[in-house]
PDB file of C-alpha atoms in Angstrom:
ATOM      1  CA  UNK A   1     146.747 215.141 123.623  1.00  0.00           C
ATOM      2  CA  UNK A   2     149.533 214.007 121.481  1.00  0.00           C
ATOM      3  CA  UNK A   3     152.594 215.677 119.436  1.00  0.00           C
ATOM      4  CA  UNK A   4     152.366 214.379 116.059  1.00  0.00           C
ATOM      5  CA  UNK A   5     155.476 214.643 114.538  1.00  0.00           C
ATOM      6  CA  UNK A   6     156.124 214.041 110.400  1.00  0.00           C
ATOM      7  CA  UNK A   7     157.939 214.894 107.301  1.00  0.00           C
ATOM      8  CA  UNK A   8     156.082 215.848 104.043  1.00  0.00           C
ATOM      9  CA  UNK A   9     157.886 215.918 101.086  1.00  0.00           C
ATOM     10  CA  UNK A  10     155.992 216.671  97.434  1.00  0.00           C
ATOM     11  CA  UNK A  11     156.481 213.663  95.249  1.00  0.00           C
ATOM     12  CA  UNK A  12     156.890 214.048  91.379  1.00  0.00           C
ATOM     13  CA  UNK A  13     154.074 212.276  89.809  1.00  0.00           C
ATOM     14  CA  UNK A  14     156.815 210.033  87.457  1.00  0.00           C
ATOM     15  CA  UNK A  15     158.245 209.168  90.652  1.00  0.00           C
ATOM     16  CA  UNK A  16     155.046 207.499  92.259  1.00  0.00           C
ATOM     17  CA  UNK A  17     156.193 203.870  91.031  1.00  0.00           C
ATOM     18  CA  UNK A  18     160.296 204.598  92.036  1.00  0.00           C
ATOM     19  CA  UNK A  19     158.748 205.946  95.830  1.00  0.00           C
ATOM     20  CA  UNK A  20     156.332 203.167  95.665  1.00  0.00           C
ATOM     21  CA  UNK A  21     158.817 200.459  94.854  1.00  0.00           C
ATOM     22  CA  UNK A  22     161.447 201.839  97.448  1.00  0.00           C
ATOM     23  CA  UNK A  23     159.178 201.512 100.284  1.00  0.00           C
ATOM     24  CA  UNK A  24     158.386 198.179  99.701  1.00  0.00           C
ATOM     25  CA  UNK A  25     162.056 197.053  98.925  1.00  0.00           C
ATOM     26  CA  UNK A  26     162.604 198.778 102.704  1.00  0.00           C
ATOM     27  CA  UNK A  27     159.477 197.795 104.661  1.00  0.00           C
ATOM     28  CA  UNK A  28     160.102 194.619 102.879  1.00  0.00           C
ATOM     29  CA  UNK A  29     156.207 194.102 102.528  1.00  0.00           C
ATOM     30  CA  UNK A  30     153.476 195.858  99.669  1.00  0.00           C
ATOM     31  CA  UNK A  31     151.762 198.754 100.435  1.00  0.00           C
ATOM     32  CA  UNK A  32     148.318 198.890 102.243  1.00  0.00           C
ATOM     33  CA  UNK A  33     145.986 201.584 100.540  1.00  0.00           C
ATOM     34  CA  UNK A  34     143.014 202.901 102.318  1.00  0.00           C
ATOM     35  CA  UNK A  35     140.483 205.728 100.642  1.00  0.00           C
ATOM     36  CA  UNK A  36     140.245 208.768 102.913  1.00  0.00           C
ATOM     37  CA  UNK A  37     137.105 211.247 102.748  1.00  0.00           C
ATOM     38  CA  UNK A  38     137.626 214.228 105.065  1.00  0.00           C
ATOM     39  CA  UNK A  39     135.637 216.817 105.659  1.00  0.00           C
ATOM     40  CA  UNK A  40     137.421 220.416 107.213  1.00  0.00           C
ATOM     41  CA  UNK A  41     135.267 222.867 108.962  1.00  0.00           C
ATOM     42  CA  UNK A  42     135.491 226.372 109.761  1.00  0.00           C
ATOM     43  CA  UNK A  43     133.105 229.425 110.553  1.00  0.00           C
ATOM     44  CA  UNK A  44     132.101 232.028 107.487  1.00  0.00           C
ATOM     45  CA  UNK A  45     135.202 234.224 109.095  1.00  0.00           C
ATOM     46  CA  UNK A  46     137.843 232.104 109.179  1.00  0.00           C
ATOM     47  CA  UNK A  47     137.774 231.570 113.411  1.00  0.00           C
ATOM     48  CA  UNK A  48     139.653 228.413 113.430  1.00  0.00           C
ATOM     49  CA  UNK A  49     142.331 229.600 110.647  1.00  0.00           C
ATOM     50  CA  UNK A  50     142.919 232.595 112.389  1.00  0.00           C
ATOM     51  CA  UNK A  51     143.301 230.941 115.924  1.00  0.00           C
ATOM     52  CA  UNK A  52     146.046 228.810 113.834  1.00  0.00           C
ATOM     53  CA  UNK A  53     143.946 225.561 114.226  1.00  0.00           C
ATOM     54  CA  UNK A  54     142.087 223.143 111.674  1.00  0.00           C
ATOM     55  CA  UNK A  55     139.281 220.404 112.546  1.00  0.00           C
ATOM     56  CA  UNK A  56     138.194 217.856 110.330  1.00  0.00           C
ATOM     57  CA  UNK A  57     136.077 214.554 109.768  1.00  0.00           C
ATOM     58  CA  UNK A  58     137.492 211.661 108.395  1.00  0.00           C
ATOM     59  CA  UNK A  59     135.859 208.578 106.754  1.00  0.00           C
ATOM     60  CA  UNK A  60     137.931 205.396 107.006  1.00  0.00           C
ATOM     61  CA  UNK A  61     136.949 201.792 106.361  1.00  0.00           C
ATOM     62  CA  UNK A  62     136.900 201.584 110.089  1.00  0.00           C
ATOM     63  CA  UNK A  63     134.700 204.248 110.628  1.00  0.00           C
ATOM     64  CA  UNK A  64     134.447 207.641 111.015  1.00  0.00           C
ATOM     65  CA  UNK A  65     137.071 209.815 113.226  1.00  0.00           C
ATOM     66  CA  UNK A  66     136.779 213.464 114.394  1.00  0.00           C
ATOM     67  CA  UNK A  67     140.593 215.470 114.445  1.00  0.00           C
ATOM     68  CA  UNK A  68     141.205 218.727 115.970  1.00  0.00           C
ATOM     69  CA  UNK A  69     144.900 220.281 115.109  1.00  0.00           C
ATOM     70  CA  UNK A  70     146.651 223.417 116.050  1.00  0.00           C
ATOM     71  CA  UNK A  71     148.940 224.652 112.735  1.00  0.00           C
ATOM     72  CA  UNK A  72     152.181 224.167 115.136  1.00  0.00           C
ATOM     73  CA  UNK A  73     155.391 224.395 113.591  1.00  0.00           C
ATOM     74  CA  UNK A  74     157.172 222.842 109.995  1.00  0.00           C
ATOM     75  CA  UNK A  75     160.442 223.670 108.867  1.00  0.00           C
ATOM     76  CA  UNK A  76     162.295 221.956 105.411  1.00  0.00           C
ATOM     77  CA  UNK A  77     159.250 219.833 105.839  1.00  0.00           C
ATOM     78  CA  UNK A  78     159.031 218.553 109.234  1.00  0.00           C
ATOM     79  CA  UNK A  79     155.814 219.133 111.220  1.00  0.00           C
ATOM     80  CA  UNK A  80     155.758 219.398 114.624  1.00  0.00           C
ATOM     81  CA  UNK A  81     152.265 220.181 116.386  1.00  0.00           C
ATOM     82  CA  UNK A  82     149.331 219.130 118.837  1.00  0.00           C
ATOM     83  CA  UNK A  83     146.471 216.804 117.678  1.00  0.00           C
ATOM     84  CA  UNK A  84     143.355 215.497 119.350  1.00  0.00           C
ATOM     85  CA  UNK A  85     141.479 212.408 117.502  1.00  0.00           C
ATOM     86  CA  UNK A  86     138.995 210.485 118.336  1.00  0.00           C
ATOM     87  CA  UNK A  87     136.495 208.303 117.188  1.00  0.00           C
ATOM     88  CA  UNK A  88     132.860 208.834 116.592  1.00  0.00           C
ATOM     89  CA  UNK A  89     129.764 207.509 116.087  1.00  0.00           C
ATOM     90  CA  UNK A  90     129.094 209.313 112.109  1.00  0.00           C
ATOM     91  CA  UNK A  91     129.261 211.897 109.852  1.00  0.00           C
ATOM     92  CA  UNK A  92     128.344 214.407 113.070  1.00  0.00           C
ATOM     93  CA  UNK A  93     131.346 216.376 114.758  1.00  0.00           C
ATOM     94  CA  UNK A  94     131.030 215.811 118.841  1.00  0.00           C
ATOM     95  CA  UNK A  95     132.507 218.803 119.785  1.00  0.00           C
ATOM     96  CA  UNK A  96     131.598 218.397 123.509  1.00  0.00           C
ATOM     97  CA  UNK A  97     133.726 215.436 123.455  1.00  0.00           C
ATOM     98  CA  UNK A  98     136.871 217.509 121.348  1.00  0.00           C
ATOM     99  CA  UNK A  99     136.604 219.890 123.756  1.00  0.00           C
ATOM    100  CA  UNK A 100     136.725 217.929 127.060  1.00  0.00           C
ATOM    101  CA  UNK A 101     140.117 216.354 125.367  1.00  0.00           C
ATOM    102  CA  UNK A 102     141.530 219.796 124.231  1.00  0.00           C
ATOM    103  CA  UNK A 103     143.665 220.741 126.851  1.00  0.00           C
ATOM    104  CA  UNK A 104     145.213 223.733 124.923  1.00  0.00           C
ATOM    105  CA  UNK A 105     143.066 226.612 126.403  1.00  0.00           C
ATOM    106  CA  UNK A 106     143.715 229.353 123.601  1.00  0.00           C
ATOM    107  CA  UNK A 107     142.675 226.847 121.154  1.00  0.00           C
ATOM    108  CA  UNK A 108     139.839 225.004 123.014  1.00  0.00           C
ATOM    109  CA  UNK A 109     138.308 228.783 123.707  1.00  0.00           C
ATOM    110  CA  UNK A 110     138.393 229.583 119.952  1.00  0.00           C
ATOM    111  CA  UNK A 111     136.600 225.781 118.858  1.00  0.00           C
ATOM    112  CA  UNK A 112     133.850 226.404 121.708  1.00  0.00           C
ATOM    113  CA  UNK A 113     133.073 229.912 120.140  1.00  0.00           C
ATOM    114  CA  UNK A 114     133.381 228.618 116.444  1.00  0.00           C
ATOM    115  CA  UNK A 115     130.809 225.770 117.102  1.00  0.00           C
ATOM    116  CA  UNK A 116     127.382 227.253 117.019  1.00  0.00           C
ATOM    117  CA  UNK A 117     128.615 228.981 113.401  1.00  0.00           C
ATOM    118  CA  UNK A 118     130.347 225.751 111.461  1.00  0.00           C
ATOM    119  CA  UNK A 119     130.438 225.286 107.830  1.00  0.00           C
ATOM    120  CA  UNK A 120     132.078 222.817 105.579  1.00  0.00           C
ATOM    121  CA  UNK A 121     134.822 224.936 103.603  1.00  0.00           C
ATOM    122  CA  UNK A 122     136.555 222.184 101.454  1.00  0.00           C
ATOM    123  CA  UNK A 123     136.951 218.712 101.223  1.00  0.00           C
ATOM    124  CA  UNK A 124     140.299 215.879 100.548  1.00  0.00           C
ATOM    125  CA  UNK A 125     139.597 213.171  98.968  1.00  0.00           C
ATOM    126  CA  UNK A 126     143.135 211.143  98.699  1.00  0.00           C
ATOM    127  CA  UNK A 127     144.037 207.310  98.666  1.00  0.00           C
ATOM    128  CA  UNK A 128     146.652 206.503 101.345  1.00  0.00           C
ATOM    129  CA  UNK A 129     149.665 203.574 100.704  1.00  0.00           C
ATOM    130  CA  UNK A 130     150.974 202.544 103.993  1.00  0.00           C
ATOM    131  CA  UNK A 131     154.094 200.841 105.406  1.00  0.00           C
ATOM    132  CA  UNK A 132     155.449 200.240 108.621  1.00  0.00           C
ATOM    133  CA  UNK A 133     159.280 200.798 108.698  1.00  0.00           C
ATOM    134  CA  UNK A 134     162.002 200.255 110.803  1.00  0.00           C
ATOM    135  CA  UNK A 135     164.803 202.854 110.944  1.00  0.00           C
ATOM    136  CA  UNK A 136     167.193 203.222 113.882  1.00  0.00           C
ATOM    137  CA  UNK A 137     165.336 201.990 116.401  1.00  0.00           C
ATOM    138  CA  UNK A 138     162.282 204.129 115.683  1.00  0.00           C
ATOM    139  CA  UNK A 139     158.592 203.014 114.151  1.00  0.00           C
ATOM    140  CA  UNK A 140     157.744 205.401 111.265  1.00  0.00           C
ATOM    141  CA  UNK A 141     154.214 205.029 109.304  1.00  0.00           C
ATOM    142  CA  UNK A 142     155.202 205.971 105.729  1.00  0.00           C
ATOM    143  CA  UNK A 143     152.440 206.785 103.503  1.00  0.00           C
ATOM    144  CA  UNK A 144     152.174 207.821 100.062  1.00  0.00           C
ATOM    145  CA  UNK A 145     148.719 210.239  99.141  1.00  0.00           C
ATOM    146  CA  UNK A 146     147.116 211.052  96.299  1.00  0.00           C
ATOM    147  CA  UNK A 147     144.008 212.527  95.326  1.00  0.00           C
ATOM    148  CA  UNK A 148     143.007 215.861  95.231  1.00  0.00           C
ATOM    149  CA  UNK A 149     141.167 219.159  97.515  1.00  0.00           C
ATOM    150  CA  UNK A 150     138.089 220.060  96.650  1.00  0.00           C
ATOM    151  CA  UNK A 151     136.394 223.101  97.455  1.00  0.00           C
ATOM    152  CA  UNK A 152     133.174 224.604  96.339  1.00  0.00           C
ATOM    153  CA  UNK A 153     133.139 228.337  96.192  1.00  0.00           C
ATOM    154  CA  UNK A 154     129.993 230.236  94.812  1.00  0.00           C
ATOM    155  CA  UNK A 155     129.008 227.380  92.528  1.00  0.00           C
ATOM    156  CA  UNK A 156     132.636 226.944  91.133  1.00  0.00           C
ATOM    157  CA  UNK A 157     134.142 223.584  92.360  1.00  0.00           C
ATOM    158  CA  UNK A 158     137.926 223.952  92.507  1.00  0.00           C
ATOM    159  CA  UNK A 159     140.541 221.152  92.863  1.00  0.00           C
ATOM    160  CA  UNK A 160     144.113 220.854  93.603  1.00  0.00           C
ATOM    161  CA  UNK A 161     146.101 217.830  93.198  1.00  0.00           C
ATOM    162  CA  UNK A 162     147.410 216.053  96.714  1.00  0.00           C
ATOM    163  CA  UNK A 163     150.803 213.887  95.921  1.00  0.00           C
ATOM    164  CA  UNK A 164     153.115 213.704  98.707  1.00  0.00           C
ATOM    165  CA  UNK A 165     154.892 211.465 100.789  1.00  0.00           C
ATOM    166  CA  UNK A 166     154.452 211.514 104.564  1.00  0.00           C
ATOM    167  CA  UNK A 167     156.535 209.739 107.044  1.00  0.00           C
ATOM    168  CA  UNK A 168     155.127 210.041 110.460  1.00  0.00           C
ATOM    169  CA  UNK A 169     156.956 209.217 113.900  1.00  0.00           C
ATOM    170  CA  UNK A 170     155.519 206.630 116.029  1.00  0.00           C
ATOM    171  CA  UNK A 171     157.415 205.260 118.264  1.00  0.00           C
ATOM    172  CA  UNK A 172     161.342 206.262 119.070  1.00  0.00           C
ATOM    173  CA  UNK A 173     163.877 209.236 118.363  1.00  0.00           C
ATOM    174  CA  UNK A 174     163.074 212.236 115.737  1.00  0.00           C
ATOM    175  CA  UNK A 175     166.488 211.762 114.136  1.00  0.00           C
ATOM    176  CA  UNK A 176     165.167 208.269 112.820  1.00  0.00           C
ATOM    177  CA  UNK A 177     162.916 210.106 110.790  1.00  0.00           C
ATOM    178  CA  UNK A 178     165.177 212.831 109.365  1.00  0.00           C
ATOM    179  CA  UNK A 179     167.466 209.532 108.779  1.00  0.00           C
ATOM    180  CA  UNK A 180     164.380 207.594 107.084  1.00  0.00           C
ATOM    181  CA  UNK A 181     163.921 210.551 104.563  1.00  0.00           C
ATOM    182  CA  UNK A 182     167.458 211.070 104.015  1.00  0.00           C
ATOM    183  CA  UNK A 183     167.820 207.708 102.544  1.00  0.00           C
ATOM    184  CA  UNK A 184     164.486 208.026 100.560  1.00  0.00           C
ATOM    185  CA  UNK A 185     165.678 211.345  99.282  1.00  0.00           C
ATOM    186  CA  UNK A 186     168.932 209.541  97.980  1.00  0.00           C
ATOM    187  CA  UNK A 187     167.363 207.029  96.202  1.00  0.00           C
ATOM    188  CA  UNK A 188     163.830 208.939  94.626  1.00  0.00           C
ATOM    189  CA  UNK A 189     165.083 212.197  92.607  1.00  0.00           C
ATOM    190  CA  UNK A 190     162.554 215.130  92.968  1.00  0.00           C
ATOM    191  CA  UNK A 191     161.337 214.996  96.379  1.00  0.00           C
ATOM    192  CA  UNK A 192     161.082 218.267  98.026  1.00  0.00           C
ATOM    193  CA  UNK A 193     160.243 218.930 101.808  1.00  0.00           C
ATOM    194  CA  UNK A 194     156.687 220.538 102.132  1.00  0.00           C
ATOM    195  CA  UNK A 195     155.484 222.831 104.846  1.00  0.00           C
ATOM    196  CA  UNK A 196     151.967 223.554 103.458  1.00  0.00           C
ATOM    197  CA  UNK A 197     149.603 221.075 105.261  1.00  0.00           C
ATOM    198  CA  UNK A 198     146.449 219.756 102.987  1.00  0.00           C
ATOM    199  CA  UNK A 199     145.022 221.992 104.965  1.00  0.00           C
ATOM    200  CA  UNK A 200     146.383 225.075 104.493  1.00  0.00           C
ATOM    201  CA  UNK A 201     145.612 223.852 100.544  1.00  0.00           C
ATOM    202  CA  UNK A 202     142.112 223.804 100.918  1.00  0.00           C
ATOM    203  CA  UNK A 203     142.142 227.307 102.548  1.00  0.00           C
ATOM    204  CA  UNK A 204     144.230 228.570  99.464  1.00  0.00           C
ATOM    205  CA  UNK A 205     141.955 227.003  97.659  1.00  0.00           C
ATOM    206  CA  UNK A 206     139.070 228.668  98.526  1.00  0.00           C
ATOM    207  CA  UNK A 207     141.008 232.442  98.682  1.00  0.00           C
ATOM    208  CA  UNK A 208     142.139 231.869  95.004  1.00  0.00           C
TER     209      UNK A 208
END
């Protein structure tokens, strides 16, 4: 199990190019985009949502991955909670192998009841710009998404734009990251920090 730990902030869409520019001026290299298709599953009544969880395939130009997240916590845009990914061999979920790695009982007991009744709910489709960057010692992945959430609900398909910047903690001290946005935030007007994860979206989505 791991703690991933990031800060989303909404991005205006006429700042794209100033965020996009900054980053590269700082990681002192372009951007590195990668399409993302993921998938997010749930049961008919909601089991995962309401055991504060979320699991999801994801299509990269590696491969395919399987992720299994518990809501955890996110304050002025800082996310703090426990994730489980692996890779897998398609577009199947393993959830024998999830489970032996989900070492979380509340949430392991609520995927192993969930599994026998999953459903795709709603889809994000985004295009990821990465950098590595250096701040204070620390290794932050700093991506910029956008695309949208798609969900298809009694015929109607509904979308919601995704444009946000996400600066995730890989190696050092949390304060780089607060640090890392700070600067960002000083030099890119508009930026906001975001608690609502895309997929707490896609559940909105789907309720509208």
């Amino acid at each position: 199990m791991g703690i991933e730990r990031e800060i989303k902030l909404t991005l205006p869409a006429d700042q794209v190019s100033a965020a996009t520019q900054w980053f590269i001026a700082r990681a002192g290299t372009a951007g590195h985009p990668v399409a993302l298709a993921n998938i997010y599953f749930d049961t008919p009544e909601l089991t995962l949502a309401r055991s504060k969880s979320a699991l999801r395939l994801r299509h990269t130009p590696d491969g395919w991955l399987q992720t299994f997240k518990t809501a955890g916590n996110a304050t002025a845009g800082m996310h703090s909670r426990h994730e489980w990914e692996m890779p897998i061999a398609g577009e199947a979920l393993e959830i024998d192998t999830l489970l032996q790695a989900c070492d979380e009982p509340t949430v392991a007991a609520a995927l192993r009841g969930a599994a026998p009744d999953l459903i795709e709910l709603f889809r994000t489709d985004f295009t990821r710009t990465l950098w590595q960057v250096a701040s204070h010692g620390a290794t932050i992945e700093a991506a910029i998404d956008q695309g949208d959430v798609i969900a298809e609900v009694n015929g109607e398909t509904r979308r919601a734009p995704i444009l946000e910047v996400e600066l995730e903690l890989k190696s050092g001290d949390e304060a780089a990251l607060y640090a890392l946005a700070d600067e960002l935030c000083a030099q890119v007007p508009g930026l906001a920090p975001d608690n609502v994860s895309k997929a707490q979206r896609g559940y909105r989505l789907r309720e509208q």
